[in-house]
Coordinates of C-alpha atoms in Angstrom, one line a residue:
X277 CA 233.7 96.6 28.9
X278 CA 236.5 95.4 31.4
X279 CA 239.4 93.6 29.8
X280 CA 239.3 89.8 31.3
X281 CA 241.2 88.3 33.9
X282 CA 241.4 84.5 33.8
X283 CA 238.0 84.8 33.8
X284 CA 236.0 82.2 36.4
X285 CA 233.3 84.7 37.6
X286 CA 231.5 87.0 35.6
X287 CA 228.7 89.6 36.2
X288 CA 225.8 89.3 34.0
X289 CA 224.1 92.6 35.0
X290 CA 219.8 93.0 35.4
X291 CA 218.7 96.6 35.0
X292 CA 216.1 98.7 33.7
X293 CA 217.9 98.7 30.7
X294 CA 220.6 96.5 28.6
X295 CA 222.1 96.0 25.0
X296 CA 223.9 93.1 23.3
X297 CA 227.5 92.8 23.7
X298 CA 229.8 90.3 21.9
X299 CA 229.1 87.1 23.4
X300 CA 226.1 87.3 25.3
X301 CA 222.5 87.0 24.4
X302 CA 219.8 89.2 25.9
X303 CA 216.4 88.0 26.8
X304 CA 213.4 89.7 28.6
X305 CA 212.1 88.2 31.8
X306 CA 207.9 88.6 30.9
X307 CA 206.3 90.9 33.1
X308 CA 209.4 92.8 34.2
X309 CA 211.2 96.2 33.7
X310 CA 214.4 93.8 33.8
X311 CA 216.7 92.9 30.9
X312 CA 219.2 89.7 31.3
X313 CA 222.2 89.6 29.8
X314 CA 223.4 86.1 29.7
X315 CA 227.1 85.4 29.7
X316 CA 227.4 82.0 27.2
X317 CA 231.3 82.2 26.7
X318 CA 232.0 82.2 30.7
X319 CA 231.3 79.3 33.2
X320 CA 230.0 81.8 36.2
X321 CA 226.9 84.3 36.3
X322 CA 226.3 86.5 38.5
X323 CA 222.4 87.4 37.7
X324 CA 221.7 91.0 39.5
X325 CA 218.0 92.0 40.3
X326 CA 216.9 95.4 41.5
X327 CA 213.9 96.2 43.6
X328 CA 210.9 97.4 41.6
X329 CA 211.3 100.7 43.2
X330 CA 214.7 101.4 42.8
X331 CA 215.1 100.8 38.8
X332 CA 218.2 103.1 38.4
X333 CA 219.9 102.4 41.4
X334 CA 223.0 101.4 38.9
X335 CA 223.4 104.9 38.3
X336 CA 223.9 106.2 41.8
X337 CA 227.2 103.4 41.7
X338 CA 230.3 104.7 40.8
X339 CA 232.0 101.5 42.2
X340 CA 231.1 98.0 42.5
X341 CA 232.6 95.6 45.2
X342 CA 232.4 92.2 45.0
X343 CA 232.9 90.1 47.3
X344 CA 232.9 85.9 47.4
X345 CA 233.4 84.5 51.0
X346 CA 233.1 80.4 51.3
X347 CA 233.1 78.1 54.7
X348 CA 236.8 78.6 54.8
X349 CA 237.0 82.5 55.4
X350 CA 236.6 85.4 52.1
X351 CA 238.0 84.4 49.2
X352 CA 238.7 87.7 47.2
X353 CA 237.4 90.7 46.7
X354 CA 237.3 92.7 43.3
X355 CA 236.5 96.3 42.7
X356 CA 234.9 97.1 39.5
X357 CA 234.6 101.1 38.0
X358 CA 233.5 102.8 34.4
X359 CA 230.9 99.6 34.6
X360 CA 227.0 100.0 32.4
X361 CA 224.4 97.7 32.8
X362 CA 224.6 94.9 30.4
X363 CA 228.5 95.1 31.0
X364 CA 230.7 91.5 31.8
X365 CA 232.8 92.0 34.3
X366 CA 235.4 89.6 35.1
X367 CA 237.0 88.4 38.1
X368 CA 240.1 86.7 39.1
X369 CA 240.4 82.9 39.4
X370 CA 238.4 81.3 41.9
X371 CA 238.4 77.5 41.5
X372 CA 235.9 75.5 43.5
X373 CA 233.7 77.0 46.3
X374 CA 232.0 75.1 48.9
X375 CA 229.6 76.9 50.6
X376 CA 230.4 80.0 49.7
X377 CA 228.0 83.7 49.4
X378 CA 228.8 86.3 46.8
X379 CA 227.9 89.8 47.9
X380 CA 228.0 93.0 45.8
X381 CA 228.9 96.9 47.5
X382 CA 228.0 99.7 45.8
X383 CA 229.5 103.0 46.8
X384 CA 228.6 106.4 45.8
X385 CA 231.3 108.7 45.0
X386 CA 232.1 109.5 48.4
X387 CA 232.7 105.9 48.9
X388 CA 229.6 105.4 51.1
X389 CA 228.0 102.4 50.8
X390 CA 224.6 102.4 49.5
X391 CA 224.0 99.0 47.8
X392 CA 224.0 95.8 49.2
X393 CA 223.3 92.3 47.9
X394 CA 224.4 89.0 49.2
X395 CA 223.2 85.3 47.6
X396 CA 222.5 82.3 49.0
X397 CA 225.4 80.1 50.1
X398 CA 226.4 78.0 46.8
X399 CA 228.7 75.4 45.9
X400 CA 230.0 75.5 42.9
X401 CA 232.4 73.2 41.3
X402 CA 235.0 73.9 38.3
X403 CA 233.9 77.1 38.5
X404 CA 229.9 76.2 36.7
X405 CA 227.2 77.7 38.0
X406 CA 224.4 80.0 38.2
X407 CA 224.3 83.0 41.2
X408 CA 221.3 85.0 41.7
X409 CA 220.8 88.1 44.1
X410 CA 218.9 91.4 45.1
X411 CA 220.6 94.2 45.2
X412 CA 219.0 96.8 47.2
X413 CA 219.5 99.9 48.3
X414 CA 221.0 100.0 52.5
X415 CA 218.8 100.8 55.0
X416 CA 215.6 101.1 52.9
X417 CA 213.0 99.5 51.3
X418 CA 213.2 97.5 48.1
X419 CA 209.6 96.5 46.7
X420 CA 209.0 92.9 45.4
X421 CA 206.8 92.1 43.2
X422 CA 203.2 92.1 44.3
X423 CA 200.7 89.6 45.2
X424 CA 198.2 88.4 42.9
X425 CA 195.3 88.4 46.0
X426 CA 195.3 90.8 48.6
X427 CA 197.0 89.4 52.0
X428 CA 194.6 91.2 55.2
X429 CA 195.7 89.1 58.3
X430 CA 198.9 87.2 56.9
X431 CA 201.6 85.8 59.0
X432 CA 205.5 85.4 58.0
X433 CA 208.4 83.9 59.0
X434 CA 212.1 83.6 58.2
X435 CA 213.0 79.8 57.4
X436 CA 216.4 80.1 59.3
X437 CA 218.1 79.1 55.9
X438 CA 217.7 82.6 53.8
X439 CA 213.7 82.0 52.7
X440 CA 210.9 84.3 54.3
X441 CA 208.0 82.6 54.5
X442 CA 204.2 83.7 54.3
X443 CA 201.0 81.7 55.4
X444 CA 197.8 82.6 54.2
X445 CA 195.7 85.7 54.6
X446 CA 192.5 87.2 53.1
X447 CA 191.8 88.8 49.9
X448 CA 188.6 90.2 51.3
X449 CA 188.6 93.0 54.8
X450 CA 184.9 93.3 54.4
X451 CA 182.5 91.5 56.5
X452 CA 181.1 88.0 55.1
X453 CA 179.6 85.2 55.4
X454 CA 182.0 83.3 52.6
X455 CA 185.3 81.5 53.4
X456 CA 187.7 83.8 52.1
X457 CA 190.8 83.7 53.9
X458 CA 193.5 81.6 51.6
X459 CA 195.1 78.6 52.5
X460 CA 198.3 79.2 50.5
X461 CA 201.8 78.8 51.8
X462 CA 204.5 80.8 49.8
X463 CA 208.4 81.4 49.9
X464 CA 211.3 84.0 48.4
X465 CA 214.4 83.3 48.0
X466 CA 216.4 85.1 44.6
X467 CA 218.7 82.4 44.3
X468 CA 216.0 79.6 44.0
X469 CA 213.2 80.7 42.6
X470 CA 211.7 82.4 39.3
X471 CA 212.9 86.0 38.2
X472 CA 213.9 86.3 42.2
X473 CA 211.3 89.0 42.4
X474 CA 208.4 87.3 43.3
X475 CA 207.0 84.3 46.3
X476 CA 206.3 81.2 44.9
X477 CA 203.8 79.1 45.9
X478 CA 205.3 76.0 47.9
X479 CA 202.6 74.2 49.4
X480 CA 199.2 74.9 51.1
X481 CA 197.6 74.2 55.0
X482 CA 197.0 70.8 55.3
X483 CA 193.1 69.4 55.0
X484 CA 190.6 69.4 57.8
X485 CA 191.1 66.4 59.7
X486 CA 188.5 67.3 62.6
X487 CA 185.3 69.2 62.2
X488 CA 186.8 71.9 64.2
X489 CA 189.5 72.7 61.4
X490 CA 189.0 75.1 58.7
X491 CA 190.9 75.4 55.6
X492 CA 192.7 78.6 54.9
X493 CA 193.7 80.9 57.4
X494 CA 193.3 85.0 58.4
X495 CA 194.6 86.2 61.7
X496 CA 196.9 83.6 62.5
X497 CA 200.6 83.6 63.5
X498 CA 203.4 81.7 62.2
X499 CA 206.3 81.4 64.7
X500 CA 210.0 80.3 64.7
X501 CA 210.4 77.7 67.8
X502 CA 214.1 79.0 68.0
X503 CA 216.1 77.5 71.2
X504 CA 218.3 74.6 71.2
X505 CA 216.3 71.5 70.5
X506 CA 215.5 69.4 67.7
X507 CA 212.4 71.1 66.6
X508 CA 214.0 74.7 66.8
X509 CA 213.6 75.1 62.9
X510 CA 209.8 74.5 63.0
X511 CA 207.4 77.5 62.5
X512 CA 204.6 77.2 64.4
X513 CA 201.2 78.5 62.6
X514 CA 198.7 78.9 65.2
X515 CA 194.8 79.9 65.3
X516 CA 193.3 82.4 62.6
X517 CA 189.6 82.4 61.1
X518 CA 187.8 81.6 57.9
X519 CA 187.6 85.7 57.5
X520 CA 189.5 89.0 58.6
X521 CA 186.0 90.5 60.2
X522 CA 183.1 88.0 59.9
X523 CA 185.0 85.0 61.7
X524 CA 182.1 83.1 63.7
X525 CA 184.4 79.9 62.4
X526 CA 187.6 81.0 64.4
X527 CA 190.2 78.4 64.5
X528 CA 191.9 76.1 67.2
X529 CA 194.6 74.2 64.5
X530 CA 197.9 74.2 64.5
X531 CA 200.4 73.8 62.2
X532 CA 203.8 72.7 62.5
X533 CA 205.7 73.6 58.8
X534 CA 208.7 72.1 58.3
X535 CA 211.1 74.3 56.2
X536 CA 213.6 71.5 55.6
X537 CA 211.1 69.6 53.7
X538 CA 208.4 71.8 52.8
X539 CA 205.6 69.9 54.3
X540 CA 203.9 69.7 57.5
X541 CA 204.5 68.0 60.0
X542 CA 201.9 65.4 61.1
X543 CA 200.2 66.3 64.4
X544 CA 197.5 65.6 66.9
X545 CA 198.0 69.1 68.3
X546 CA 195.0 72.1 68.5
X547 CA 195.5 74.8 70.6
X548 CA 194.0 75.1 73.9
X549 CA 191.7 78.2 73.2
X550 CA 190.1 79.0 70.2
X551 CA 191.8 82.5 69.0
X552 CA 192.4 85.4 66.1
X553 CA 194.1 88.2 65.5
X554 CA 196.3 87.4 68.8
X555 CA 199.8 87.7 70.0
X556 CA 202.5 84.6 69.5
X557 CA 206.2 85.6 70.7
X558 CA 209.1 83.1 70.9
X559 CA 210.7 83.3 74.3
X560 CA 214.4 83.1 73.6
X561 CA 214.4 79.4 74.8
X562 CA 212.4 77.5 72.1
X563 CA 209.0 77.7 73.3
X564 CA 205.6 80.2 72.1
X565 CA 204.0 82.1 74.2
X566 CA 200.0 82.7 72.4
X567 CA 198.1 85.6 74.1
X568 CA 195.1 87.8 73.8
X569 CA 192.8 87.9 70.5
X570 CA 189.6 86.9 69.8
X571 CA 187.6 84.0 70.1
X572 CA 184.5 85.0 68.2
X573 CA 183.9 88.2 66.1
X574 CA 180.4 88.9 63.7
X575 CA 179.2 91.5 61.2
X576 CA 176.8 92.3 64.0
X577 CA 179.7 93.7 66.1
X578 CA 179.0 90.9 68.8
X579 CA 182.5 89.4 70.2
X580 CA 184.5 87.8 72.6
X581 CA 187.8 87.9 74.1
X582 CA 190.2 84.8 75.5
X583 CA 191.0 85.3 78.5
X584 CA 193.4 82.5 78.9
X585 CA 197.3 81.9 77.7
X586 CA 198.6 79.3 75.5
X587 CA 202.2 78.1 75.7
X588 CA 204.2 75.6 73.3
X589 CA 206.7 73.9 74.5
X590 CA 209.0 73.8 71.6
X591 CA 211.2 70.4 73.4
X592 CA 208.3 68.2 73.7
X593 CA 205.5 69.7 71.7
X594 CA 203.0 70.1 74.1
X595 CA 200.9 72.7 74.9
X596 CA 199.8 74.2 78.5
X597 CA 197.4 76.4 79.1
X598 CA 196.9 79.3 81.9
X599 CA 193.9 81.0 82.9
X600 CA 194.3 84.8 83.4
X601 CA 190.0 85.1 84.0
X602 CA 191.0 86.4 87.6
X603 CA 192.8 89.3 86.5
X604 CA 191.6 92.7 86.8
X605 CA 192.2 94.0 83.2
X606 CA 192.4 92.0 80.5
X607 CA 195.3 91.1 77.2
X608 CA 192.7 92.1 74.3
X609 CA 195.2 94.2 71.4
X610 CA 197.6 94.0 74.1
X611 CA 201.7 94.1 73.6
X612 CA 203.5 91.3 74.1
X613 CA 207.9 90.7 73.6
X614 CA 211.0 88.5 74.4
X615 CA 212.6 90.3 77.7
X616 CA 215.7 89.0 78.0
X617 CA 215.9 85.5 79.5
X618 CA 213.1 86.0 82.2
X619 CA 210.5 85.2 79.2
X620 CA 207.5 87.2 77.6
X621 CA 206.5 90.8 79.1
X622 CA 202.7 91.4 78.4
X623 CA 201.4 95.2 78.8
X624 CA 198.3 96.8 78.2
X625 CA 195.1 96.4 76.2
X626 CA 191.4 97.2 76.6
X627 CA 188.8 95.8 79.1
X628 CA 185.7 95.3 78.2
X629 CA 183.3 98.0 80.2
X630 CA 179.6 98.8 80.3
X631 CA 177.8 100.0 77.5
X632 CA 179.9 99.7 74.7
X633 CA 183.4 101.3 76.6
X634 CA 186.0 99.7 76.3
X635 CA 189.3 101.5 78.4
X636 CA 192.7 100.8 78.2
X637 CA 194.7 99.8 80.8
X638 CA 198.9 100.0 81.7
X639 CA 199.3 96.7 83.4
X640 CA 201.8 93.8 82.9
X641 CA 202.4 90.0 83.5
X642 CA 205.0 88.0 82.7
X643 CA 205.5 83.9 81.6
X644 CA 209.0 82.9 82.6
X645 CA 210.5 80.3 80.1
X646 CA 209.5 77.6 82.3
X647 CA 205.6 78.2 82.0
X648 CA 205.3 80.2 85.0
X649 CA 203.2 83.1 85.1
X650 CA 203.3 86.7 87.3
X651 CA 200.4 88.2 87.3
X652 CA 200.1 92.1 86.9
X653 CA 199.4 92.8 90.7
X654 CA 202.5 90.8 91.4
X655 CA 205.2 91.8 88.9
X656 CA 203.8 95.6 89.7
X657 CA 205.4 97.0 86.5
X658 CA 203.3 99.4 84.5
X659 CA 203.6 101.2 81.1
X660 CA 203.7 104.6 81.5
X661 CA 200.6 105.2 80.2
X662 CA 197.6 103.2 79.6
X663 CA 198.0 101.9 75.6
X664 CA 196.2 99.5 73.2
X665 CA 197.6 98.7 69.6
X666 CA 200.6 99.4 70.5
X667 CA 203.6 97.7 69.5
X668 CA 206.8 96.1 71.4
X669 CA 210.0 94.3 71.2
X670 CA 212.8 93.3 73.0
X671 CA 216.1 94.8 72.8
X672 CA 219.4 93.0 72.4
X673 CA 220.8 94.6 76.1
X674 CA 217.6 93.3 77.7
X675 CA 215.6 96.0 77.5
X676 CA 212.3 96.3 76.1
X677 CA 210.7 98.8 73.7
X678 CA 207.0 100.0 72.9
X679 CA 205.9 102.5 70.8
X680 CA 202.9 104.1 69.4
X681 CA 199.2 102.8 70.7
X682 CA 195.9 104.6 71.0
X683 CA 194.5 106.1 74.7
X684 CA 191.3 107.9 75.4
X685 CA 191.6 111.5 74.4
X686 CA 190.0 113.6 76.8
X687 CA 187.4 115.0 74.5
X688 CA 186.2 111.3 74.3
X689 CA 186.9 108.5 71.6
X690 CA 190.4 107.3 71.1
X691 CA 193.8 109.2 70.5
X692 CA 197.1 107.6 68.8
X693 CA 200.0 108.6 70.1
X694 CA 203.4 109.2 68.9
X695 CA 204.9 107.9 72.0
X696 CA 207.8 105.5 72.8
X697 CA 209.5 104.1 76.2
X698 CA 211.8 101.8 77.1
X699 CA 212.0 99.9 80.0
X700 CA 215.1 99.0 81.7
X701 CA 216.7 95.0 81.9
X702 CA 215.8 95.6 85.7
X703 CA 211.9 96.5 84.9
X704 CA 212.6 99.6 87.7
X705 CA 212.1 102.1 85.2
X706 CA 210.7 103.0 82.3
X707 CA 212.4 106.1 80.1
X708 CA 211.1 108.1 77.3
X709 CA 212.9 107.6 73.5
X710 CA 210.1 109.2 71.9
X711 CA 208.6 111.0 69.9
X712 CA 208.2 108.6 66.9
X713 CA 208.0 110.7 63.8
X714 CA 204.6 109.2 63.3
X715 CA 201.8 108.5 65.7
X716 CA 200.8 105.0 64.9
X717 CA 198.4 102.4 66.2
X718 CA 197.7 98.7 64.8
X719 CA 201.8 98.6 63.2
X720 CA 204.1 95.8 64.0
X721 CA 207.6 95.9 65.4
X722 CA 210.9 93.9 64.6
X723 CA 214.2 93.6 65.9
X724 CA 216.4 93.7 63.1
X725 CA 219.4 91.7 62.8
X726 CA 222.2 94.1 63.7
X727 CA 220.2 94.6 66.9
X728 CA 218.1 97.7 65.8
X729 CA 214.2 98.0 65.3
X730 CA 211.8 98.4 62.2
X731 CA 208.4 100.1 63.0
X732 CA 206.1 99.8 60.3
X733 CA 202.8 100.7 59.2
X734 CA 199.9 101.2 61.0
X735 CA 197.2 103.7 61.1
X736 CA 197.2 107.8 62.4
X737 CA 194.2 108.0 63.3
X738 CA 191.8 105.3 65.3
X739 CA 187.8 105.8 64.5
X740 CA 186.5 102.3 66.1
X741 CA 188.8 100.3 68.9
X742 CA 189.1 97.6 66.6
X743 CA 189.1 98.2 62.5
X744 CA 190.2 101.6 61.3
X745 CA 192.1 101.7 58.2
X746 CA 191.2 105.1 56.6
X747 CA 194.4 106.4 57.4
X748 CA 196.4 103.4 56.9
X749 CA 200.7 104.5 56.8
X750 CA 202.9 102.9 54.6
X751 CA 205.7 104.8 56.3
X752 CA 208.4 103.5 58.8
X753 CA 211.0 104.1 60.8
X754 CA 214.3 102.9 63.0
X755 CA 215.1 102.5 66.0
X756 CA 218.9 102.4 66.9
X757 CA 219.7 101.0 70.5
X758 CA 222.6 103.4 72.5
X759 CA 221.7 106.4 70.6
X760 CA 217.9 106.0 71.4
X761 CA 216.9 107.4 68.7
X762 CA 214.5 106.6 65.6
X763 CA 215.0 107.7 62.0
X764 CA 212.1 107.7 58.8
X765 CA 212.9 105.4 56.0
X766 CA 212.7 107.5 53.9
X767 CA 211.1 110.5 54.7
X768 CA 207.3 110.3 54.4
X769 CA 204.4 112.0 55.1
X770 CA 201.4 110.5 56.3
X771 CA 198.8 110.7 53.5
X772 CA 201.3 109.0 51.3
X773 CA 200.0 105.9 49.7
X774 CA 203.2 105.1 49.2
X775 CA 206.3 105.2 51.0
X776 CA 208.4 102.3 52.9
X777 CA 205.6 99.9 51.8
X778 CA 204.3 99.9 48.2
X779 CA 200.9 100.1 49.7
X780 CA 199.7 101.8 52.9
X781 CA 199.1 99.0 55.3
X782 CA 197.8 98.3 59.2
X783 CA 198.9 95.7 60.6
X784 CA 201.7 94.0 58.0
X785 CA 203.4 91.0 58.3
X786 CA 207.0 91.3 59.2
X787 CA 209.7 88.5 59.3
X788 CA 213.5 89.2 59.9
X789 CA 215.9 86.6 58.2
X790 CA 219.8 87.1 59.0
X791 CA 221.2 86.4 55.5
X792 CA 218.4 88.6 54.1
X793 CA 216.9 91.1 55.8
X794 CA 213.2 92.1 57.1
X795 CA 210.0 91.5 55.2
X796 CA 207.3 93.3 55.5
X797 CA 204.2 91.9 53.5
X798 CA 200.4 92.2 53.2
X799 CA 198.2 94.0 55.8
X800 CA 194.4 96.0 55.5
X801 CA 195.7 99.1 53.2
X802 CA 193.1 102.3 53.1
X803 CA 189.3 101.7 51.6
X804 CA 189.5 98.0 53.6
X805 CA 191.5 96.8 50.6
X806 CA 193.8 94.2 51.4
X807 CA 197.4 95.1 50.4
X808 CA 199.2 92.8 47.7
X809 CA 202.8 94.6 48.3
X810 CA 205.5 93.3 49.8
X811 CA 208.3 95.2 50.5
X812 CA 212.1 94.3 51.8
X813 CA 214.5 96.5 53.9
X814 CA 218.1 95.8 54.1
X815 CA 219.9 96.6 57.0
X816 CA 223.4 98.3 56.3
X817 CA 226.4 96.1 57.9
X818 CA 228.0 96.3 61.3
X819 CA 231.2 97.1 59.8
X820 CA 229.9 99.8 57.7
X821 CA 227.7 101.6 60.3

């Protein structure tokens, strides 16, 4: 143990494994592989968790940073060496904080970073108080703790304030004629709740007010406004269905949840078309741009698309609607992404054709952040390629991304591809970053905070043009804007069950929050099971690219 130093801050270290030391007490946390080692003599304690994948990343440390910044600039920072879990380490003097984060850095013996953990902004006065963190391994994926329902068709979002957020889902992938889809709303954060390991539940979809509401939600969306005006910290949760498959009840509510307090706020709003299993995307400006999904979808396999788009306007809370009935193809499992600030690109999909075909198309329109829309013949950009599940994003230079999707394969049926363009801030041209080191269809994108992109999940192989999840992936990979390039984290193969996500998964959740990182939760794993994981990557930081 370190000899102490006027000590104001202390470590209490959670690991896989702990002992007693003079002066602390150790208790289990129930459930957990986790040991806490509770500092009585010292005011401070710094309470350390490690994802549930990583249970010896202590021993790949040989030295421990900490760090304690406040809203006047960084404090100090203290180095820490020949440290064991269960250890006390002690810090110099710190006095009062306002405001302020602690963050651990572990290096390897090269001194490369490869730990990261930051907490919640504190205050803490006379140097009392509690500090709780994650400490995860950079640039990977650390698992939480797992569900206790399966989440097919979730939504998240990141608060703005260091929570992620998840809204509802479905336990239950097969088709049925029961309400299954949960009306739960839950939140993570380490330094507030529980062991730090697991969402807690914080509230629940309000009660049906019209006959046209349901109660719990599957295949909705949940959307930070973003922008400038008062309601830019509102997320809104949009459509979704009484089930994942079975979903003659499909939904027209909205919700507008209010991180601030927790609750939602009271409205009169619904949206304009009746939709699942859609597109929302944020403009950049504040407002929501809702396309493509479904409006009706049976066991029978009988269906229809919308064939309108829905925008919020995140200033006055109103919605308008646009017709796109006159367009040649159609936005059904379209892509849809932020493109600088000219507003949402929209490319691809599938039309419906006769007897049962149903072809993709490479077409494009575009909804300025005014409400004005282009339609495909007049914005004349096309992808590449014609491509449905595909995913994109836009890029921090204005450019946008897409990768992966499913085409016809000339031997019939449908192909997934391992493809991925980008097109230019211009739109004049589109050029090829690919391949992706999986072909993937039905995975989600998102821009990370340091500007590069997760791809995640998704399936390698596409038997029907809607549900496939035989050969669910629970790999993923980055994509680094400048080089162009995209790495596996970590290296996986694609029969792994396991791999970036605790459990295989089409079409996850994701959420990015700047303070914490990207979430990546729920989704339809292999066998139709909906996945319980949840699984969080850390980005390494700027200055230690």
């Amino acid at each position: 143990m370190l000899p102490p130093h006027r000590p104001l801050l202390f470590l209490g270290i959670l690991a896989a494994c702990g002992g007693d030391e003079p002066g602390t007490k150790t208790t289990t946390v129930p459930g957990e592989d986790i040991v806490v080692v509770e500092t009585q003599e010292f005011d401070v304690e710094l309470r350390v968790l490690l994802p549930t994948n990583e249970p010896a990343l202590f021993s790949d440390i040989v030295t421990l940073d900490l760090r304690v910044d406040d809203d006047s600039g960084e404090v100090g920072t203290w180095s820490f060496t020949d440290f064991a879990s269960g250890d006390v380490l002690s810090a110099d003097e710190l006095g009062a904080l306002s405001a302020a984060t602690v963050t651990l850095l572990g290096h390897d013996e090269d001194g490369t970073l490869i730990a990261l953990g930051t907490s919640d902004p504190i205050s803490i006065e006379e140097g009392s108080g509690t500090v709780s963190l994650l400490l995860s391994r950079v640039d990977d994926f650390g698992w939480l703790n797992a569900f206790a329902k399966g989440l097919a068709g979730t939504a998240a979002a990141g608060d703005g304030q260091g929570r992620l957020l998840v809204f509802g889902g479905s336990e239950n992938v097969e088709n049925s004629s029961a309400i299954d889809a949960q009306s739960s709303i839950w939140a993570w954060s380490p330094q507030e709740l529980g062991d730090g390991l697991s969402f807690v539940e914080i509230g629940a979809f309000p009660e049906p007010t019209r006959a046209s509401d349901i109660w719990g939600h599957t295949g909705h969306s949940a959307t930070r406004l973003g922008g400038t005006h008062d309601n830019q910290d509102l997320i809104l949760v949009a459509g979704g269905a009484t089930g994942y498959r079975n979903s003659s009840t499909v939904s027209d509510s909205v919700v507008l949840w209010d991180p601030a307090s927790d609750t939602a706020r009271e409205t009169s709003l619904a949206l304009p078309t009746r939709r699942f299993h859609h597109e929302a995307t944020a403009d950049g400006s504040g407002n929501v741009v809702i396309s493509g999904g479904l409006g009706h979808y049976s066991s029978a396999g009988t269906f229809t698309n919308t064939t309108s788009i829905d925008i919020l306007s995140g200033a006055s809370l109103a919605f308008d609607s646009i017709s796109v009935a006159g367009e040649d193809h159609q936005y059904l499992f379209h892509g849809a992404a932020q493109w600088g600030d000219r507003g949402v690109l929209l490319c691809g999909g599938v039309d419906f054709g006769e007897g049962g075909s149903y072809p993709p198309h490479a077409k494009c329109g575009l909804v300025s952040p005014s409400g004005v829309y282009t339609d495909m013949d007049t914005l004349g950009i096309e992808l590449p390629e014609p491509r449905f599940h595909h995913a994109m994003v836009g890029l921090e230079d204005g450019r946008v991304l897409v990768t992966g999707g499913a085409t016809w394969s000339e031997s019939g049926g449908f192909e997934v591809t391992d493809t991925a363009w980008v097109l230019d801030a211009n739109g004049t041209s589109w050029t090829d970053v690919g391949p992706l080191h999986k072909a993937r269809a039905q995975h989600r994108m998102a821009r990370l905070p340091d500007g590069r992109v997760a791809v995640v999940g998704g399936t390698h192989s596409l038997a029907t043009w809607f549900f496939s999840s035989a050969d669910a992936l629970a790999c993923a990979e980055i994509f680094t804007p400048g080089r162009d390039d995209f790495r596996e984290v970590p290296p996986c193969l694609a029969t792994d069950e396991t791999g970036a996500l605790p459990r295989a998964a089409i079409r996850p959740a994701l959420a990015v929050e700047r303070a914490v990182g990207l979430l990546a939760v729920g989704g339809v794993g292999r066998e139709d099971a909906a996945s319980t994981g949840a699984a969080l990557y850390v980005p390494r930081p700027d200055d230690a690219q």
